[in-house]
Coordinates of C-alpha atoms in Angstrom, one line a residue:
Chain A
M563 CA 12.8 33.1 -68.5
N564 CA 10.3 34.4 -70.9
N565 CA 7.8 31.8 -69.7
I566 CA 8.3 33.0 -66.1
A567 CA 7.8 36.6 -67.1
H568 CA 4.7 35.7 -69.1
S569 CA 3.3 33.6 -66.3
F570 CA 3.9 36.6 -63.9
K571 CA 2.2 39.0 -66.3
V572 CA -0.8 36.6 -66.5
K573 CA -1.0 36.4 -62.7
I574 CA -0.9 40.2 -62.3
Y575 CA -3.5 40.6 -65.0
G576 CA -5.7 38.1 -63.2
L577 CA -5.3 40.0 -59.9
Q578 CA -6.3 43.2 -61.7
E579 CA -9.4 41.6 -63.2
Y580 CA -10.3 40.1 -59.8
S581 CA -9.9 43.6 -58.2
L582 CA -12.1 45.1 -60.9
M583 CA -14.7 42.5 -60.2
L584 CA -14.6 43.3 -56.5
V585 CA -15.2 47.0 -57.4
D586 CA -18.2 46.0 -59.5
I587 CA -19.6 43.9 -56.6
F588 CA -19.4 46.9 -54.2
K589 CA -21.0 49.2 -56.9
G590 CA -23.8 46.7 -57.5
L591 CA -24.7 46.1 -53.9
S592 CA -27.3 48.9 -54.0
K593 CA -29.2 46.9 -56.7
F594 CA -29.2 43.7 -54.7
W595 CA -32.9 43.8 -54.2
R596 CA -33.4 43.0 -57.9
T597 CA -31.8 39.6 -57.4
W598 CA -32.9 38.7 -53.9
S599 CA -34.8 35.6 -55.1
D600 CA -31.6 34.3 -56.7
A601 CA -29.8 34.9 -53.3
V602 CA -32.5 32.9 -51.4
N603 CA -32.2 30.1 -53.9
E604 CA -28.4 30.1 -53.4
M605 CA -28.8 30.2 -49.6
Y606 CA -30.6 26.9 -50.0
W607 CA -27.8 25.3 -52.0
I608 CA -24.9 26.9 -50.1
G609 CA -26.5 26.6 -46.6
A610 CA -29.2 24.1 -46.2
R611 CA -27.6 21.5 -48.5
A612 CA -24.3 21.9 -46.7
F613 CA -25.8 21.1 -43.3
L614 CA -24.9 17.4 -43.3
P615 CA -21.3 17.6 -44.4
V616 CA -20.6 20.4 -42.0
L617 CA -22.3 18.6 -39.1
L618 CA -20.3 15.4 -39.8
G619 CA -17.1 17.4 -40.3
G620 CA -17.6 19.1 -36.9
I621 CA -18.5 15.8 -35.1
F622 CA -15.3 14.0 -36.3
V623 CA -13.0 16.9 -35.7
G624 CA -14.4 17.2 -32.2
I625 CA -13.9 13.5 -31.5
I626 CA -10.3 13.6 -32.8
L627 CA -9.5 16.7 -30.8
A628 CA -10.9 15.3 -27.6
L629 CA -9.1 11.9 -28.0
E630 CA -5.7 13.4 -29.0
T631 CA -5.6 16.1 -26.3
G632 CA -7.3 13.9 -23.7
H633 CA -4.7 11.2 -23.9
Q634 CA -1.9 13.8 -23.7
L635 CA -3.4 15.6 -20.8
D636 CA -4.1 12.3 -19.0
H637 CA -0.3 11.9 -18.7
F638 CA -0.2 15.0 -16.5
G639 CA -3.3 14.2 -14.6
A640 CA -5.1 17.0 -16.3
K641 CA -7.7 15.3 -18.4
T642 CA -10.5 17.4 -16.9
L643 CA -9.0 20.2 -19.0
V644 CA -10.1 18.5 -22.2
G645 CA -13.3 20.6 -22.3
R646 CA -11.1 23.7 -22.5
T647 CA -9.0 22.6 -25.4
V648 CA -12.0 21.3 -27.3
S649 CA -14.1 24.4 -26.9
L650 CA -11.2 26.8 -27.6
G651 CA -9.9 24.7 -30.5
M652 CA -13.4 24.3 -32.1
I653 CA -14.6 27.9 -31.7
R654 CA -11.4 29.8 -32.4
E655 CA -9.8 27.6 -35.1
L656 CA -11.2 24.3 -36.2
G657 CA -14.9 25.1 -36.5
P658 CA -14.4 28.0 -38.9
V659 CA -11.5 26.3 -40.8
I660 CA -13.3 23.0 -41.3
T661 CA -16.4 24.8 -42.4
G662 CA -14.3 27.0 -44.7
L663 CA -12.5 24.1 -46.3
L664 CA -15.6 22.1 -46.7
L665 CA -17.4 25.0 -48.3
A666 CA -14.4 26.0 -50.4
A667 CA -14.7 22.6 -52.0
R668 CA -18.5 22.6 -52.2
T669 CA -19.4 26.2 -52.9
G670 CA -16.2 26.8 -54.8
A671 CA -16.7 23.9 -57.2
K672 CA -20.4 24.8 -57.7
N673 CA -19.7 28.5 -58.5
A674 CA -16.7 27.8 -60.7
S675 CA -18.4 25.0 -62.7
E676 CA -21.7 26.8 -63.1
L677 CA -20.2 30.1 -64.2
G678 CA -17.5 28.4 -66.2
A679 CA -20.1 26.4 -68.2
M680 CA -22.1 29.6 -68.7
Q681 CA -19.0 31.3 -70.0
I682 CA -18.2 28.5 -72.4
S683 CA -21.7 28.4 -73.7
E684 CA -21.8 32.2 -74.2
Q685 CA -24.5 32.6 -71.6
I686 CA -22.4 35.3 -69.8
D687 CA -22.1 37.2 -73.1
A688 CA -25.9 36.7 -73.6
L689 CA -26.6 38.3 -70.2
R690 CA -24.4 41.3 -71.1
A691 CA -26.0 41.5 -74.6
F692 CA -29.4 41.6 -72.9
G693 CA -28.3 44.4 -70.6
T694 CA -27.7 42.5 -67.4
S695 CA -24.5 42.8 -65.5
P696 CA -23.2 39.2 -64.9
V697 CA -21.6 40.4 -61.6
E698 CA -25.0 41.7 -60.3
K699 CA -26.9 38.7 -61.5
L700 CA -24.6 35.9 -60.7
V701 CA -21.8 37.0 -58.2
I702 CA -23.6 39.3 -55.8
P703 CA -26.5 36.8 -54.9
R704 CA -23.9 34.0 -54.5
T705 CA -21.7 36.1 -52.3
I706 CA -24.5 37.4 -50.1
A707 CA -25.9 33.9 -49.7
A708 CA -22.5 32.6 -48.7
V709 CA -21.8 35.4 -46.2
V710 CA -25.3 34.9 -44.6
M711 CA -25.1 31.1 -44.5
F712 CA -21.5 30.6 -43.4
L713 CA -22.1 31.9 -39.9
P714 CA -24.9 29.4 -38.9
L715 CA -22.9 26.6 -40.6
T716 CA -19.8 27.5 -38.5
A717 CA -22.0 27.6 -35.3
I718 CA -23.2 24.1 -36.3
A719 CA -19.6 22.8 -36.8
D720 CA -18.6 24.4 -33.4
M721 CA -21.5 22.9 -31.5
S722 CA -21.3 19.5 -33.0
G723 CA -17.6 19.4 -32.4
I724 CA -17.9 20.4 -28.7
L725 CA -20.8 18.0 -28.1
S726 CA -19.1 15.1 -29.8
G727 CA -15.9 16.0 -27.9
M728 CA -18.0 15.9 -24.7
I729 CA -19.4 12.5 -25.5
V730 CA -16.1 10.9 -26.4
T731 CA -14.5 12.4 -23.3
K732 CA -17.2 10.8 -21.1
L733 CA -17.0 7.4 -22.8
S734 CA -13.3 7.2 -23.4
L735 CA -11.7 9.2 -20.7
N736 CA -14.4 8.9 -18.0
V737 CA -14.5 12.6 -17.5
D738 CA -17.9 13.7 -16.1
T739 CA -19.9 16.0 -18.4
S740 CA -20.2 18.7 -15.8
F741 CA -16.4 18.9 -15.5
F742 CA -16.2 19.0 -19.3
W743 CA -18.7 21.9 -19.5
H744 CA -17.2 23.8 -16.6
S745 CA -13.7 23.6 -18.2
A746 CA -15.1 24.4 -21.7
L747 CA -17.1 27.5 -20.7
S748 CA -14.7 29.0 -18.1
A749 CA -11.9 29.1 -20.8
L750 CA -14.0 30.9 -23.4
L751 CA -13.7 34.6 -23.5
M752 CA -15.7 37.1 -25.5
K753 CA -12.8 37.7 -27.9
D754 CA -12.6 34.0 -28.6
I755 CA -16.2 34.0 -29.8
F756 CA -15.7 37.2 -31.7
V757 CA -12.7 35.9 -33.6
G758 CA -14.3 32.6 -34.2
F759 CA -17.4 34.1 -35.7
I760 CA -15.8 37.0 -37.6
K761 CA -13.7 34.6 -39.7
P762 CA -16.7 33.0 -41.6
F763 CA -17.7 36.3 -43.1
F764 CA -14.2 36.8 -44.6
F765 CA -14.0 33.1 -45.6
A766 CA -17.4 33.3 -47.3
F767 CA -16.6 36.5 -49.1
F768 CA -13.3 35.3 -50.6
I769 CA -14.4 31.7 -51.4
S770 CA -17.5 33.0 -53.3
T771 CA -15.7 35.8 -55.2
I772 CA -12.6 33.8 -56.0
S773 CA -14.6 30.9 -57.3
C774 CA -16.9 33.2 -59.4
Y775 CA -13.9 34.9 -60.8
Y776 CA -12.4 31.6 -61.9
G777 CA -15.7 30.7 -63.5
F778 CA -15.8 33.9 -65.5
S779 CA -12.2 33.5 -66.6
T780 CA -12.8 30.0 -68.1
R781 CA -11.8 29.9 -71.8
G782 CA -12.0 26.8 -74.0
G783 CA -13.9 23.6 -73.5
T784 CA -14.4 20.9 -70.9
V785 CA -10.7 20.4 -70.1
A786 CA -10.5 24.2 -69.3
L787 CA -13.6 23.8 -67.2
G788 CA -12.0 21.0 -65.2
K789 CA -8.9 23.2 -64.6
T790 CA -11.1 26.1 -63.6
V791 CA -12.8 24.0 -60.9
I792 CA -9.5 22.7 -59.6
N793 CA -7.9 26.2 -59.5
A794 CA -11.0 27.7 -57.8
V795 CA -11.1 25.0 -55.1
V796 CA -7.3 25.0 -54.4
V797 CA -7.0 28.8 -54.3
S798 CA -10.2 29.2 -52.1
S799 CA -8.9 26.5 -49.7
L800 CA -5.5 28.2 -49.5
I801 CA -7.1 31.6 -48.9
V802 CA -9.1 30.0 -46.0
L803 CA -5.8 28.9 -44.4
V804 CA -4.0 32.2 -45.1
L805 CA -6.8 34.2 -43.7
D806 CA -7.0 32.0 -40.7
F807 CA -3.3 32.5 -40.1
I808 CA -3.8 36.3 -40.4
F809 CA -6.6 36.3 -37.9
T810 CA -4.7 34.1 -35.5
K811 CA -1.4 35.9 -35.7
V812 CA -2.4 39.5 -36.3
V813 CA -6.0 40.1 -35.1
W814 CA -5.6 37.9 -32.1
E815 CA -2.5 39.7 -30.9
L816 CA -4.2 43.1 -31.5
L817 CA -7.2 42.2 -29.3
Chain B
M635 CA -26.7 51.8 -90.3
I636 CA -23.6 50.2 -88.9
E637 CA -20.1 51.3 -89.8
I638 CA -16.9 49.6 -88.8
S639 CA -13.8 51.7 -89.5
K640 CA -10.2 50.4 -89.4
V641 CA -10.8 48.1 -86.5
N642 CA -7.9 46.1 -85.1
L643 CA -8.2 43.4 -82.4
E644 CA -5.7 41.2 -80.7
L645 CA -6.4 38.6 -78.1
G646 CA -3.3 37.7 -76.2
E647 CA -0.6 37.4 -78.9
K648 CA -3.1 36.4 -81.6
V649 CA -4.2 38.9 -84.2
I650 CA -7.9 38.5 -84.6
L651 CA -8.9 41.5 -86.8
K652 CA -6.6 43.6 -89.0
D653 CA -7.8 47.0 -90.2
I654 CA -11.4 45.8 -90.8
S655 CA -13.8 48.3 -92.4
L656 CA -17.4 47.4 -93.2
S657 CA -20.5 49.3 -93.9
I658 CA -24.0 47.8 -93.4
N659 CA -27.1 49.6 -94.6
K660 CA -30.4 49.8 -92.9
G661 CA -32.8 46.9 -93.7
E662 CA -30.4 44.7 -95.6
I663 CA -29.2 41.2 -94.9
A664 CA -25.4 41.6 -94.7
I665 CA -23.4 38.4 -94.7
I666 CA -20.0 38.1 -93.2
L667 CA -18.6 35.0 -94.9
G668 CA -15.3 33.2 -94.3
P669 CA -13.6 30.1 -93.1
S670 CA -13.6 29.1 -89.4
G671 CA -11.2 31.2 -87.3
A672 CA -11.3 34.1 -89.7
G673 CA -12.5 36.5 -87.1
K674 CA -16.2 36.6 -88.1
S675 CA -17.8 36.2 -84.7
S676 CA -15.4 38.7 -83.2
I677 CA -16.9 41.3 -85.5
L678 CA -20.4 40.6 -84.1
K679 CA -19.1 40.9 -80.5
I680 CA -17.4 44.3 -81.4
I681 CA -20.6 45.6 -83.0
L682 CA -22.5 44.6 -79.9
G683 CA -19.9 46.2 -77.6
L684 CA -19.1 43.0 -75.8
W685 CA -15.5 43.3 -76.9
Q686 CA -13.6 46.6 -77.4
P687 CA -11.3 46.9 -80.4
D688 CA -7.7 47.8 -79.8
S689 CA -8.1 50.6 -82.4
G690 CA -10.6 51.8 -84.9
K691 CA -14.2 52.9 -84.5
V692 CA -17.6 51.3 -84.6
Y693 CA -20.7 53.4 -85.4
V694 CA -24.2 52.2 -84.7
D695 CA -26.8 54.6 -86.1
G696 CA -24.2 57.3 -86.1
T697 CA -23.1 56.8 -82.5
N698 CA -19.5 55.8 -81.9
I699 CA -19.7 52.9 -79.4
T700 CA -16.0 52.3 -79.0
G701 CA -14.7 53.0 -75.5
M702 CA -18.3 53.2 -74.0
S703 CA -18.9 51.8 -70.6
E704 CA -21.5 49.0 -70.0
A705 CA -24.0 51.6 -68.7
E706 CA -23.4 53.9 -71.7
I707 CA -23.8 51.2 -74.3
L708 CA -27.0 49.7 -72.9
P709 CA -29.4 52.0 -74.9
I710 CA -27.4 51.0 -78.1
R711 CA -27.6 47.3 -77.2
S712 CA -31.3 47.6 -76.7
K713 CA -31.5 48.2 -80.5
M714 CA -29.7 45.0 -81.2
G715 CA -30.7 41.3 -80.7
I716 CA -28.2 38.5 -81.1
V717 CA -28.5 34.8 -81.8
F718 CA -25.3 33.2 -80.6
Q719 CA -23.6 30.3 -82.3
A720 CA -24.3 27.9 -79.5
N721 CA -27.6 29.6 -78.8
A722 CA -26.5 30.7 -75.3
L723 CA -30.0 30.0 -73.9
F724 CA -30.3 30.2 -70.1
D725 CA -30.6 26.5 -69.4
S726 CA -31.9 27.1 -65.9
L727 CA -35.0 28.8 -67.4
N728 CA -37.8 27.4 -69.6
V729 CA -38.7 28.7 -73.1
E730 CA -41.0 31.4 -71.9
D731 CA -38.6 32.8 -69.3
N732 CA -35.8 32.8 -71.9
V733 CA -37.9 34.7 -74.5
S734 CA -39.2 37.1 -72.0
Y735 CA -35.9 37.7 -70.2
F736 CA -35.2 41.2 -71.7
L737 CA -38.8 42.3 -71.3
K738 CA -38.9 41.3 -67.6
E739 CA -35.5 43.0 -67.0
H740 CA -36.0 46.2 -68.9
S741 CA -39.5 46.9 -70.1
K742 CA -42.4 48.3 -68.1
L743 CA -44.9 45.7 -69.5
N744 CA -47.0 43.9 -67.0
S745 CA -46.8 40.1 -66.8
D746 CA -50.0 39.6 -68.9
K747 CA -48.6 41.7 -71.7
I748 CA -45.3 40.0 -71.5
K749 CA -47.0 36.6 -71.8
E750 CA -49.0 37.8 -74.8
K751 CA -45.9 39.1 -76.5
V752 CA -44.0 35.8 -75.8
A753 CA -46.9 33.8 -77.3
E754 CA -46.9 36.1 -80.4
I755 CA -43.1 35.7 -81.0
L756 CA -43.2 32.0 -80.4
S757 CA -46.0 31.7 -82.9
F758 CA -43.9 33.8 -85.4
V759 CA -41.0 31.3 -85.1
N760 CA -43.5 28.3 -85.2
L761 CA -43.0 27.2 -81.6
Q762 CA -46.5 28.0 -80.2
G763 CA -47.3 26.1 -77.1
T764 CA -43.7 25.4 -76.0
E765 CA -43.7 28.1 -73.3
K766 CA -43.2 25.7 -70.3
I767 CA -40.7 23.3 -71.9
C768 CA -37.2 23.2 -70.4
I769 CA -34.4 24.2 -72.7
D770 CA -32.6 20.8 -72.4
Q771 CA -35.7 19.0 -73.8
L772 CA -35.6 20.9 -77.1
S773 CA -34.0 19.7 -80.4
G774 CA -31.2 21.7 -82.0
G775 CA -33.5 23.4 -84.5
M776 CA -36.0 24.3 -81.8
K777 CA -33.3 25.8 -79.6
K778 CA -32.2 27.9 -82.6
R779 CA -35.8 29.1 -83.0
V780 CA -36.0 30.0 -79.3
A781 CA -32.7 31.9 -79.6
I782 CA -34.2 33.8 -82.5
A783 CA -37.4 34.4 -80.6
R784 CA -35.4 35.8 -77.6
A785 CA -33.5 38.1 -79.9
L786 CA -36.8 39.3 -81.4
S787 CA -38.6 39.8 -78.1
F788 CA -37.9 43.5 -77.8
D789 CA -38.3 44.4 -81.5
P790 CA -34.7 45.3 -82.2
D791 CA -33.7 47.3 -85.3
I792 CA -30.7 45.1 -85.8
I793 CA -30.3 41.4 -85.4
L794 CA -27.0 39.6 -85.4
Y795 CA -26.8 35.9 -86.2
D796 CA -23.7 34.0 -85.4
E797 CA -23.5 30.8 -87.6
P798 CA -27.3 30.3 -87.4
T799 CA -27.4 27.0 -89.3
T800 CA -24.2 25.4 -88.2
G801 CA -25.0 21.9 -86.8
L802 CA -28.5 21.8 -88.2
D803 CA -29.9 19.3 -90.8
P804 CA -30.8 20.7 -94.2
I805 CA -34.5 21.0 -93.5
N806 CA -34.0 22.8 -90.2
S807 CA -31.3 25.0 -91.9
K808 CA -33.8 26.0 -94.6
S809 CA -36.5 26.8 -92.1
I810 CA -34.0 29.0 -90.1
L811 CA -33.0 30.8 -93.3
D812 CA -36.6 31.4 -94.2
L813 CA -37.1 32.7 -90.7
I814 CA -34.2 35.1 -91.1
K815 CA -35.8 36.4 -94.3
R816 CA -39.2 36.8 -92.6
V817 CA -37.5 38.8 -89.8
S818 CA -35.8 40.9 -92.4
N819 CA -39.1 41.6 -94.1
R820 CA -40.3 43.1 -90.9
G821 CA -37.8 45.8 -91.4
A822 CA -34.9 44.7 -89.3
T823 CA -31.3 45.0 -90.4
S824 CA -29.7 41.5 -90.3
I825 CA -26.0 40.7 -90.0
V826 CA -25.3 37.0 -90.5
V827 CA -22.0 35.4 -89.8
T828 CA -21.5 32.1 -91.6
H829 CA -19.0 29.9 -93.3
I830 CA -21.7 28.1 -95.3
L831 CA -21.7 29.4 -98.9
N832 CA -25.2 28.3 -99.8
D833 CA -26.7 30.1 -96.8
A834 CA -24.8 33.3 -97.8
I835 CA -26.0 33.1 -101.4
S836 CA -29.6 32.3 -100.6
I837 CA -30.3 35.1 -98.2
G838 CA -27.6 37.7 -98.5
D839 CA -28.1 41.2 -100.0
T840 CA -24.4 42.0 -99.6
L841 CA -21.5 39.7 -98.8
S842 CA -18.2 40.5 -97.1
V843 CA -15.6 37.8 -97.4
I844 CA -13.2 37.7 -94.5
N845 CA -9.9 35.8 -94.2
E846 CA -7.3 35.9 -91.4
G847 CA -8.9 38.9 -89.9
K848 CA -9.0 41.0 -93.1
V849 CA -11.9 41.9 -95.4
V850 CA -11.0 40.3 -98.7
Q851 CA -13.9 41.6 -100.7
T852 CA -17.3 43.1 -100.2
G853 CA -20.1 43.1 -102.8
T854 CA -23.1 41.2 -104.1
V855 CA -23.2 37.5 -105.0
H856 CA -22.7 38.6 -108.6
D857 CA -19.5 40.6 -107.6
M858 CA -18.2 37.6 -105.8
L859 CA -18.7 35.2 -108.8
N860 CA -16.9 37.6 -111.0
S861 CA -14.1 38.4 -108.5
G862 CA -10.5 38.2 -109.6
N863 CA -9.3 37.5 -106.1
Q864 CA -7.9 34.0 -105.7
F865 CA -9.2 33.5 -102.2
V866 CA -12.7 34.5 -103.2
K867 CA -12.5 32.2 -106.2
D868 CA -11.3 29.3 -104.0
F869 CA -14.1 30.0 -101.5
F870 CA -16.8 30.0 -104.2
Y871 CA -15.4 27.0 -106.1
E872 CA -18.5 25.0 -105.3
V873 CA -20.6 27.4 -107.2
Y874 CA -18.4 27.3 -110.2
Q875 CA -18.4 23.5 -110.0
D876 CA -22.2 23.4 -109.8
A877 CA -22.4 25.8 -112.8
A878 CA -20.0 23.6 -114.7
L879 CA -22.1 20.5 -113.9
L880 CA -25.3 22.3 -115.0
K881 CA -23.7 23.2 -118.3
K882 CA -22.8 19.6 -118.9

C-alpha cells in the first residue's frame, strides 16, 4: 500500500515538474531568437533526417489500407470507392498517427538520450552555473523545430500513402487511376484536411516536451539512461494515440 | 566571503546535509574534506544556488542567496566559477567554444577580444594551441584543465572545485594542484571538495572535515593533526603512519 502511495506521489510530482517546465517554455519563447541556430540544426535532425522513414511508413500504410479495404469493398462491387477510404484514412488518421509514432520513437529517443546524458555528466548543471536556462537552450529549439517539421513530414506521409494506395489499387484491383482520384478528392472536405493537419502541431509539442522532460529527470548512470529513453518513447507514443482519440472523438464531433 | 549557516538538505528520503555551518574567508583555499557520499558536492551546489537547502541560509559576499529565483541569482553566479567532478564540458563544442561559453552568452566583448581572452586563459592552464580540438579527443588531465579554463574565463572572485584530481595520475594531479594554487595567487577564493588527504594538506589554508552530512571539525592542518575527534584521527591515519615511518 505504501509503495502504491509513494508511486502515486512520484507521478504527481513528475506532473508538477513537467507543468513547471511548460510554464518555463512559454516564458522563454520571447528569447527564442537567441537560440535560432540551435533550432535550425534540430530541424535538420528532426525533419530532413526523418524524411526516409516517414516516406516508407506512409507508402506501406497506404498499400495495406488500399489492399485491405479494396478486397472488402470488392465483395460489394464498390472497389471504386477505395480512393475515398485511402484518402480519408491517410489524411484524417493514419498519416498523422504514423508520422507521430515514428517521430515519437526517433525524436523522443534522441531528446531523452541527449538530455539524459547531459544530466548525468552534469552538463545541465554547468549550463545553469554559467547563467543559461536549460529550457531556453535545449527544450525550446527542439520543440520549435519539431512543431515546424512535423507538418511537412505529415504531408509527405499522407501523399506517399495516397499515391502508393493508388498504384496498388491500379495493379491489384484494376481500378483506373481517374476513378481512384475522383473518389479520393470528392470525399475530402475542408474539415478533414484541417483536422489532419492540426494534429501534427500537438503531437510535435507533446513528443518534444515529454521526451525533454524525461531527459532532464534522469538520475543515476547508464541503466537509468536506458529507462529514461524507454519511458520517453512509450509515453510519447501513448500521448500520440490519446491525442488522436481526443481529436477524432471530440474535435471531429464539434466541427 | 561565503557563509553557510545551519543548512539542512534532504533528497527524497535521504538526509544529505545536517545543520551544516561553514565560513570561508576571501582569498583563501578552503578544503571540504570527507569520504565519498558525505555530502561534500552538495555543499558546492548549494553555494552556487543550483540546489536550494530545506532550511538554513547561504551568504555570498553578504547576500543571502537562499530562496532566490534563477534570474535573481544570476549576478551572484557570475562571481563564481565551478569545475565539476566529471568536468561537465559541453561535448558538442570544441575547446575554444567551451572556454568562451560564458563570455559569448553574457559579456559584451567582440569575437576578437573573446578569442584573445581564450588564448590567454588556455596559455595560463598550459593548453595553448588547443582551441579547435574536440572535447572527446582530450586526455583526462587536459579535460580538467579546460574545465578550469572555462571556470576562469570570466575572472570570477570565487572558484569551486569538485574533486579536481579524482581519476588523474599523480603527475597530472600535481599539475592540477599547482594550477589551483596559481589561480588562488591571482586573488580568487577557492573552495575545493576532495576525499584525497594529500591534496587537502598540500594546498589547503583551512580544512573542514565532513562526515554523514555533518561538519566534524574545521581548522588548519595542524588543528586536524592534533584533533581529539576519532573520525578525524581515522581520516588522517595515513599522515600519522607516514610520520611514524619517518621517525623509524
